[in-house]
């Protein structure tokens, strides 16, 4: 057609699409995603910087003689590390991790380090997936990360149960960065589903803090576990925003124009509604905490602000064109900026001179607000008719349904997990029926609201 008419029609359409995408990206900043979110409170954000330091300590060969300690040290007691495993002990099935018994904060912490660029086994875990390949608990999850999480759970569940029984008032905390963040997110979901293997620990005593996590769970699971999993994202971090298959991303690193071209076409010709109604599309898990410390068209860093929400339709859907794409993924920067943000929150509280009674009441109100926000997110998921698992995406990022469900390692039960988890699985429809009812006007409402 272009040759017949003498006008390069296809080329013009492509150039217009690229120009539109580039214009949107130039105007788009990371602050837009969370501009309508609420501000995080010091009480809920306090664990983040100290858990970052605990994850950093895994990189040390000898924790008693640290070499890479951040300013002020790791802030941990090396004698409270009750278990530590490296690549040899895990047979390269998962990144190194440790279990730390934090008596100061009454917590049992299982922490997993991030991706090791020098280890092929870590890449094998991260790239073992076509987006939305594996079914889990009424949704889809990252295949390789789930296998790693299952390996840790089967290896350490008995030891964790003993620690929980010896410390009945302690919370069970999972923490990880990057690759480890995806592993601990799925590990927390396994712990909730298999609480009988952990001494029947209550759901509200299980928490997960995922620093810079990959997109590893479908939308229904991301919202459903928002009361357990907390994802922390620093400004422009690329990994929680990477919607392409990670295998394609790493292949395209050697040809950045190819990657930008592909994302240009994808973002230009895919509607937002089509994206979040895709049952196999993966998202950053749980409640999101966004650390914002740069402003558009401004140079330098500003005092960091932490915003939080349980969003449904704006969960870091777009890559931000920024020179800090990879720097914001570094754990050392997350630790520094989260500590600055926490210090500012605490200083503000001290200046306000809040009495102890009012401070306790505020803590309760934060819990109530989070609970209400969690319920509202669940209601919005139902109202938007987010599917559980239907036909695969038509825009070419996922495996065919039959191939996904019959592929090797697609069902993690084959790895030797117990029958108890199978029996406790529930579909998304069953979950909705238990928690929601249809009122007289035909609207779907939360059951507690009706009672």
mmCIF file with all atom_site columns, N, CA and C in Angstrom, residues 136-186:
data_model
loop_
_atom_site.group_PDB
_atom_site.id
_atom_site.type_symbol
_atom_site.label_atom_id
_atom_site.label_alt_id
_atom_site.label_comp_id
_atom_site.label_asym_id
_atom_site.label_entity_id
_atom_site.label_seq_id
_atom_site.pdbx_PDB_ins_code
_atom_site.Cartn_x
_atom_site.Cartn_y
_atom_site.Cartn_z
_atom_site.occupancy
_atom_site.B_iso_or_equiv
_atom_site.pdbx_formal_charge
_atom_site.auth_seq_id
_atom_site.auth_comp_id
_atom_site.auth_asym_id
_atom_site.auth_atom_id
_atom_site.pdbx_PDB_model_num
ATOM 1   N N  . UNK A 1 136 ? -1.999 -21.302 41.364 1.00 0.00 ? 136 UNK A N  1
ATOM 2   C CA . UNK A 1 136 ? -1.833 -21.454 42.807 1.00 0.00 ? 136 UNK A CA 1
ATOM 3   C C  . UNK A 1 136 ? -2.984 -20.754 43.515 1.00 0.00 ? 136 UNK A C  1
ATOM 4   N N  . UNK A 1 137 ? -3.736 -21.505 44.296 1.00 0.00 ? 137 UNK A N  1
ATOM 5   C CA . UNK A 1 137 ? -4.738 -20.930 45.192 1.00 0.00 ? 137 UNK A CA 1
ATOM 6   C C  . UNK A 1 137 ? -5.714 -20.003 44.473 1.00 0.00 ? 137 UNK A C  1
ATOM 7   N N  . UNK A 1 138 ? -6.191 -20.421 43.313 1.00 0.00 ? 138 UNK A N  1
ATOM 8   C CA . UNK A 1 138 ? -7.182 -19.628 42.593 1.00 0.00 ? 138 UNK A CA 1
ATOM 9   C C  . UNK A 1 138 ? -6.599 -18.532 41.733 1.00 0.00 ? 138 UNK A C  1
ATOM 10  N N  . UNK A 1 139 ? -5.281 -18.481 41.576 1.00 0.00 ? 139 UNK A N  1
ATOM 11  C CA . UNK A 1 139 ? -4.667 -17.466 40.739 1.00 0.00 ? 139 UNK A CA 1
ATOM 12  C C  . UNK A 1 139 ? -3.444 -18.029 40.049 1.00 0.00 ? 139 UNK A C  1
ATOM 13  N N  . UNK A 1 140 ? -2.575 -17.127 39.586 1.00 0.00 ? 140 UNK A N  1
ATOM 14  C CA . UNK A 1 140 ? -1.353 -17.538 38.900 1.00 0.00 ? 140 UNK A CA 1
ATOM 15  C C  . UNK A 1 140 ? -0.147 -16.914 39.590 1.00 0.00 ? 140 UNK A C  1
ATOM 16  N N  . UNK A 1 141 ? 0.971  -17.632 39.574 1.00 0.00 ? 141 UNK A N  1
ATOM 17  C CA . UNK A 1 141 ? 2.189  -17.150 40.217 1.00 0.00 ? 141 UNK A CA 1
ATOM 18  C C  . UNK A 1 141 ? 3.386  -17.463 39.327 1.00 0.00 ? 141 UNK A C  1
ATOM 19  N N  . UNK A 1 142 ? 4.524  -16.878 39.685 1.00 0.00 ? 142 UNK A N  1
ATOM 20  C CA . UNK A 1 142 ? 5.776  -17.113 38.977 1.00 0.00 ? 142 UNK A CA 1
ATOM 21  C C  . UNK A 1 142 ? 6.266  -18.524 39.277 1.00 0.00 ? 142 UNK A C  1
ATOM 22  N N  . UNK A 1 143 ? 6.543  -19.288 38.236 1.00 0.00 ? 143 UNK A N  1
ATOM 23  C CA . UNK A 1 143 ? 6.859  -20.704 38.390 1.00 0.00 ? 143 UNK A CA 1
ATOM 24  C C  . UNK A 1 143 ? 8.161  -20.942 39.161 1.00 0.00 ? 143 UNK A C  1
ATOM 25  N N  . UNK A 1 144 ? 9.254  -20.305 38.730 1.00 0.00 ? 144 UNK A N  1
ATOM 26  C CA . UNK A 1 144 ? 10.543 -20.534 39.373 1.00 0.00 ? 144 UNK A CA 1
ATOM 27  C C  . UNK A 1 144 ? 10.575 -20.070 40.813 1.00 0.00 ? 144 UNK A C  1
ATOM 28  N N  . UNK A 1 145 ? 9.968  -18.915 41.093 1.00 0.00 ? 145 UNK A N  1
ATOM 29  C CA . UNK A 1 145 ? 9.934  -18.398 42.458 1.00 0.00 ? 145 UNK A CA 1
ATOM 30  C C  . UNK A 1 145 ? 9.107  -19.294 43.373 1.00 0.00 ? 145 UNK A C  1
ATOM 31  N N  . UNK A 1 146 ? 8.028  -19.849 42.834 1.00 0.00 ? 146 UNK A N  1
ATOM 32  C CA . UNK A 1 146 ? 7.213  -20.746 43.652 1.00 0.00 ? 146 UNK A CA 1
ATOM 33  C C  . UNK A 1 146 ? 7.980  -22.020 43.992 1.00 0.00 ? 146 UNK A C  1
ATOM 34  N N  . UNK A 1 147 ? 8.720  -22.564 43.045 1.00 0.00 ? 147 UNK A N  1
ATOM 35  C CA . UNK A 1 147 ? 9.509  -23.769 43.328 1.00 0.00 ? 147 UNK A CA 1
ATOM 36  C C  . UNK A 1 147 ? 10.558 -23.486 44.399 1.00 0.00 ? 147 UNK A C  1
ATOM 37  N N  . UNK A 1 148 ? 11.188 -22.312 44.335 1.00 0.00 ? 148 UNK A N  1
ATOM 38  C CA . UNK A 1 148 ? 12.174 -21.954 45.361 1.00 0.00 ? 148 UNK A CA 1
ATOM 39  C C  . UNK A 1 148 ? 11.510 -21.805 46.725 1.00 0.00 ? 148 UNK A C  1
ATOM 40  N N  . UNK A 1 149 ? 10.323 -21.174 46.753 1.00 0.00 ? 149 UNK A N  1
ATOM 41  C CA . UNK A 1 149 ? 9.608  -21.000 48.011 1.00 0.00 ? 149 UNK A CA 1
ATOM 42  C C  . UNK A 1 149 ? 9.190  -22.341 48.603 1.00 0.00 ? 149 UNK A C  1
ATOM 43  N N  . UNK A 1 150 ? 8.723  -23.244 47.750 1.00 0.00 ? 150 UNK A N  1
ATOM 44  C CA . UNK A 1 150 ? 8.329  -24.578 48.222 1.00 0.00 ? 150 UNK A CA 1
ATOM 45  C C  . UNK A 1 150 ? 9.534  -25.307 48.805 1.00 0.00 ? 150 UNK A C  1
ATOM 46  N N  . UNK A 1 151 ? 10.700 -25.158 48.173 1.00 0.00 ? 151 UNK A N  1
ATOM 47  C CA . UNK A 1 151 ? 11.902 -25.827 48.672 1.00 0.00 ? 151 UNK A CA 1
ATOM 48  C C  . UNK A 1 151 ? 12.234 -25.334 50.079 1.00 0.00 ? 151 UNK A C  1
ATOM 49  N N  . UNK A 1 152 ? 12.200 -24.020 50.294 1.00 0.00 ? 152 UNK A N  1
ATOM 50  C CA . UNK A 1 152 ? 12.500 -23.482 51.624 1.00 0.00 ? 152 UNK A CA 1
ATOM 51  C C  . UNK A 1 152 ? 11.460 -23.941 52.632 1.00 0.00 ? 152 UNK A C  1
ATOM 52  N N  . UNK A 1 153 ? 10.197 -23.916 52.249 1.00 0.00 ? 153 UNK A N  1
ATOM 53  C CA . UNK A 1 153 ? 9.142  -24.282 53.188 1.00 0.00 ? 153 UNK A CA 1
ATOM 54  C C  . UNK A 1 153 ? 9.271  -25.735 53.627 1.00 0.00 ? 153 UNK A C  1
ATOM 55  N N  . UNK A 1 154 ? 9.526  -26.605 52.681 1.00 0.00 ? 154 UNK A N  1
ATOM 56  C CA . UNK A 1 154 ? 9.654  -28.013 53.032 1.00 0.00 ? 154 UNK A CA 1
ATOM 57  C C  . UNK A 1 154 ? 10.911 -28.270 53.857 1.00 0.00 ? 154 UNK A C  1
ATOM 58  N N  . UNK A 1 155 ? 11.961 -27.473 53.608 1.00 0.00 ? 155 UNK A N  1
ATOM 59  C CA . UNK A 1 155 ? 13.210 -27.675 54.335 1.00 0.00 ? 155 UNK A CA 1
ATOM 60  C C  . UNK A 1 155 ? 13.166 -27.105 55.742 1.00 0.00 ? 155 UNK A C  1
ATOM 61  N N  . UNK A 1 156 ? 12.437 -26.000 55.948 1.00 0.00 ? 156 UNK A N  1
ATOM 62  C CA . UNK A 1 156 ? 12.513 -25.271 57.214 1.00 0.00 ? 156 UNK A CA 1
ATOM 63  C C  . UNK A 1 156 ? 11.210 -25.215 58.001 1.00 0.00 ? 156 UNK A C  1
ATOM 64  N N  . UNK A 1 157 ? 10.130 -25.774 57.505 1.00 0.00 ? 157 UNK A N  1
ATOM 65  C CA . UNK A 1 157 ? 8.850  -25.653 58.203 1.00 0.00 ? 157 UNK A CA 1
ATOM 66  C C  . UNK A 1 157 ? 8.902  -26.278 59.593 1.00 0.00 ? 157 UNK A C  1
ATOM 67  N N  . UNK A 1 158 ? 9.571  -27.423 59.720 1.00 0.00 ? 158 UNK A N  1
ATOM 68  C CA . UNK A 1 158 ? 9.651  -28.086 61.025 1.00 0.00 ? 158 UNK A CA 1
ATOM 69  C C  . UNK A 1 158 ? 10.459 -27.234 62.010 1.00 0.00 ? 158 UNK A C  1
ATOM 70  N N  . UNK A 1 159 ? 11.570 -26.655 61.533 1.00 0.00 ? 159 UNK A N  1
ATOM 71  C CA . UNK A 1 159 ? 12.396 -25.819 62.403 1.00 0.00 ? 159 UNK A CA 1
ATOM 72  C C  . UNK A 1 159 ? 11.641 -24.543 62.793 1.00 0.00 ? 159 UNK A C  1
ATOM 73  N N  . UNK A 1 160 ? 10.923 -23.962 61.847 1.00 0.00 ? 160 UNK A N  1
ATOM 74  C CA . UNK A 1 160 ? 10.133 -22.770 62.157 1.00 0.00 ? 160 UNK A CA 1
ATOM 75  C C  . UNK A 1 160 ? 9.029  -23.094 63.166 1.00 0.00 ? 160 UNK A C  1
ATOM 76  N N  . UNK A 1 161 ? 8.424  -24.274 63.026 1.00 0.00 ? 161 UNK A N  1
ATOM 77  C CA . UNK A 1 161 ? 7.367  -24.659 63.971 1.00 0.00 ? 161 UNK A CA 1
ATOM 78  C C  . UNK A 1 161 ? 7.927  -24.760 65.388 1.00 0.00 ? 161 UNK A C  1
ATOM 79  N N  . UNK A 1 162 ? 9.124  -25.314 65.523 1.00 0.00 ? 162 UNK A N  1
ATOM 80  C CA . UNK A 1 162 ? 9.744  -25.416 66.841 1.00 0.00 ? 162 UNK A CA 1
ATOM 81  C C  . UNK A 1 162 ? 10.018 -24.037 67.427 1.00 0.00 ? 162 UNK A C  1
ATOM 82  N N  . UNK A 1 163 ? 10.497 -23.109 66.600 1.00 0.00 ? 163 UNK A N  1
ATOM 83  C CA . UNK A 1 163 ? 10.755 -21.754 67.087 1.00 0.00 ? 163 UNK A CA 1
ATOM 84  C C  . UNK A 1 163 ? 9.471  -21.060 67.500 1.00 0.00 ? 163 UNK A C  1
ATOM 85  N N  . UNK A 1 164 ? 8.408  -21.271 66.728 1.00 0.00 ? 164 UNK A N  1
ATOM 86  C CA . UNK A 1 164 ? 7.124  -20.650 67.052 1.00 0.00 ? 164 UNK A CA 1
ATOM 87  C C  . UNK A 1 164 ? 6.562  -21.211 68.353 1.00 0.00 ? 164 UNK A C  1
ATOM 88  N N  . UNK A 1 165 ? 6.691  -22.508 68.549 1.00 0.00 ? 165 UNK A N  1
ATOM 89  C CA . UNK A 1 165 ? 6.191  -23.123 69.781 1.00 0.00 ? 165 UNK A CA 1
ATOM 90  C C  . UNK A 1 165 ? 6.997  -22.681 70.995 1.00 0.00 ? 165 UNK A C  1
ATOM 91  N N  . UNK A 1 166 ? 8.310  -22.469 70.825 1.00 0.00 ? 166 UNK A N  1
ATOM 92  C CA . UNK A 1 166 ? 9.145  -21.999 71.928 1.00 0.00 ? 166 UNK A CA 1
ATOM 93  C C  . UNK A 1 166 ? 8.932  -20.507 72.212 1.00 0.00 ? 166 UNK A C  1
ATOM 94  N N  . UNK A 1 167 ? 8.467  -19.775 71.203 1.00 0.00 ? 167 UNK A N  1
ATOM 95  C CA . UNK A 1 167 ? 8.239  -18.323 71.344 1.00 0.00 ? 167 UNK A CA 1
ATOM 96  C C  . UNK A 1 167 ? 6.820  -18.002 70.876 1.00 0.00 ? 167 UNK A C  1
ATOM 97  N N  . UNK A 1 168 ? 5.831  -18.356 71.671 1.00 0.00 ? 168 UNK A N  1
ATOM 98  C CA . UNK A 1 168 ? 4.431  -18.265 71.216 1.00 0.00 ? 168 UNK A CA 1
ATOM 99  C C  . UNK A 1 168 ? 3.939  -16.845 70.974 1.00 0.00 ? 168 UNK A C  1
ATOM 100 N N  . UNK A 1 169 ? 4.639  -15.841 71.492 1.00 0.00 ? 169 UNK A N  1
ATOM 101 C CA . UNK A 1 169 ? 4.200  -14.462 71.298 1.00 0.00 ? 169 UNK A CA 1
ATOM 102 C C  . UNK A 1 169 ? 4.931  -13.759 70.159 1.00 0.00 ? 169 UNK A C  1
ATOM 103 N N  . UNK A 1 170 ? 5.823  -14.476 69.485 1.00 0.00 ? 170 UNK A N  1
ATOM 104 C CA . UNK A 1 170 ? 6.601  -13.866 68.410 1.00 0.00 ? 170 UNK A CA 1
ATOM 105 C C  . UNK A 1 170 ? 5.834  -13.914 67.094 1.00 0.00 ? 170 UNK A C  1
ATOM 106 N N  . UNK A 1 171 ? 6.075  -12.899 66.273 1.00 0.00 ? 171 UNK A N  1
ATOM 107 C CA . UNK A 1 171 ? 5.524  -12.892 64.923 1.00 0.00 ? 171 UNK A CA 1
ATOM 108 C C  . UNK A 1 171 ? 6.481  -13.605 63.971 1.00 0.00 ? 171 UNK A C  1
ATOM 109 N N  . UNK A 1 172 ? 5.950  -14.139 62.886 1.00 0.00 ? 172 UNK A N  1
ATOM 110 C CA . UNK A 1 172 ? 6.754  -14.778 61.857 1.00 0.00 ? 172 UNK A CA 1
ATOM 111 C C  . UNK A 1 172 ? 6.891  -13.795 60.695 1.00 0.00 ? 172 UNK A C  1
ATOM 112 N N  . UNK A 1 173 ? 8.122  -13.374 60.423 1.00 0.00 ? 173 UNK A N  1
ATOM 113 C CA . UNK A 1 173 ? 8.385  -12.352 59.413 1.00 0.00 ? 173 UNK A CA 1
ATOM 114 C C  . UNK A 1 173 ? 9.212  -12.964 58.282 1.00 0.00 ? 173 UNK A C  1
ATOM 115 N N  . UNK A 1 174 ? 8.792  -12.688 57.052 1.00 0.00 ? 174 UNK A N  1
ATOM 116 C CA . UNK A 1 174 ? 9.571  -13.055 55.875 1.00 0.00 ? 174 UNK A CA 1
ATOM 117 C C  . UNK A 1 174 ? 10.057 -11.771 55.211 1.00 0.00 ? 174 UNK A C  1
ATOM 118 N N  . UNK A 1 175 ? 11.342 -11.727 54.858 1.00 0.00 ? 175 UNK A N  1
ATOM 119 C CA . UNK A 1 175 ? 11.918 -10.532 54.254 1.00 0.00 ? 175 UNK A CA 1
ATOM 120 C C  . UNK A 1 175 ? 12.882 -10.941 53.154 1.00 0.00 ? 175 UNK A C  1
ATOM 121 N N  . UNK A 1 176 ? 12.881 -10.187 52.062 1.00 0.00 ? 176 UNK A N  1
ATOM 122 C CA . UNK A 1 176 ? 13.779 -10.494 50.958 1.00 0.00 ? 176 UNK A CA 1
ATOM 123 C C  . UNK A 1 176 ? 13.888 -9.317  50.019 1.00 0.00 ? 176 UNK A C  1
ATOM 124 N N  . UNK A 1 177 ? 14.889 -9.369  49.163 1.00 0.00 ? 177 UNK A N  1
ATOM 125 C CA . UNK A 1 177 ? 15.129 -8.297  48.201 1.00 0.00 ? 177 UNK A CA 1
ATOM 126 C C  . UNK A 1 177 ? 15.234 -8.877  46.790 1.00 0.00 ? 177 UNK A C  1
ATOM 127 N N  . UNK A 1 178 ? 14.617 -8.213  45.823 1.00 0.00 ? 178 UNK A N  1
ATOM 128 C CA . UNK A 1 178 ? 14.712 -8.589  44.415 1.00 0.00 ? 178 UNK A CA 1
ATOM 129 C C  . UNK A 1 178 ? 14.235 -10.020 44.212 1.00 0.00 ? 178 UNK A C  1
ATOM 130 N N  . UNK A 1 179 ? 15.101 -10.902 43.762 1.00 0.00 ? 179 UNK A N  1
ATOM 131 C CA . UNK A 1 179 ? 14.738 -12.309 43.612 1.00 0.00 ? 179 UNK A CA 1
ATOM 132 C C  . UNK A 1 179 ? 14.232 -12.877 44.933 1.00 0.00 ? 179 UNK A C  1
ATOM 133 N N  . UNK A 1 180 ? 14.922 -12.553 46.032 1.00 0.00 ? 180 UNK A N  1
ATOM 134 C CA . UNK A 1 180 ? 14.495 -13.029 47.347 1.00 0.00 ? 180 UNK A CA 1
ATOM 135 C C  . UNK A 1 180 ? 13.152 -12.473 47.763 1.00 0.00 ? 180 UNK A C  1
ATOM 136 N N  . UNK A 1 181 ? 12.805 -11.269 47.282 1.00 0.00 ? 181 UNK A N  1
ATOM 137 C CA . UNK A 1 181 ? 11.507 -10.679 47.614 1.00 0.00 ? 181 UNK A CA 1
ATOM 138 C C  . UNK A 1 181 ? 10.367 -11.494 47.013 1.00 0.00 ? 181 UNK A C  1
ATOM 139 N N  . UNK A 1 182 ? 10.555 -11.944 45.773 1.00 0.00 ? 182 UNK A N  1
ATOM 140 C CA . UNK A 1 182 ? 9.534  -12.795 45.166 1.00 0.00 ? 182 UNK A CA 1
ATOM 141 C C  . UNK A 1 182 ? 9.417  -14.125 45.875 1.00 0.00 ? 182 UNK A C  1
ATOM 142 N N  . UNK A 1 183 ? 10.560 -14.672 46.297 1.00 0.00 ? 183 UNK A N  1
ATOM 143 C CA . UNK A 1 183 ? 10.539 -15.957 47.007 1.00 0.00 ? 183 UNK A CA 1
ATOM 144 C C  . UNK A 1 183 ? 9.795  -15.831 48.332 1.00 0.00 ? 183 UNK A C  1
ATOM 145 N N  . UNK A 1 184 ? 10.100 -14.791 49.118 1.00 0.00 ? 184 UNK A N  1
ATOM 146 C CA . UNK A 1 184 ? 9.465  -14.677 50.435 1.00 0.00 ? 184 UNK A CA 1
ATOM 147 C C  . UNK A 1 184 ? 7.986  -14.320 50.312 1.00 0.00 ? 184 UNK A C  1
ATOM 148 N N  . UNK A 1 185 ? 7.605  -13.607 49.245 1.00 0.00 ? 185 UNK A N  1
ATOM 149 C CA . UNK A 1 185 ? 6.188  -13.309 49.048 1.00 0.00 ? 185 UNK A CA 1
ATOM 150 C C  . UNK A 1 185 ? 5.395  -14.592 48.871 1.00 0.00 ? 185 UNK A C  1
ATOM 151 N N  . UNK A 1 186 ? 5.887  -15.487 48.032 1.00 0.00 ? 186 UNK A N  1
ATOM 152 C CA . UNK A 1 186 ? 5.211  -16.766 47.831 1.00 0.00 ? 186 UNK A CA 1
ATOM 153 C C  . UNK A 1 186 ? 5.372  -17.673 49.043 1.00 0.00 ? 186 UNK A C  1
#
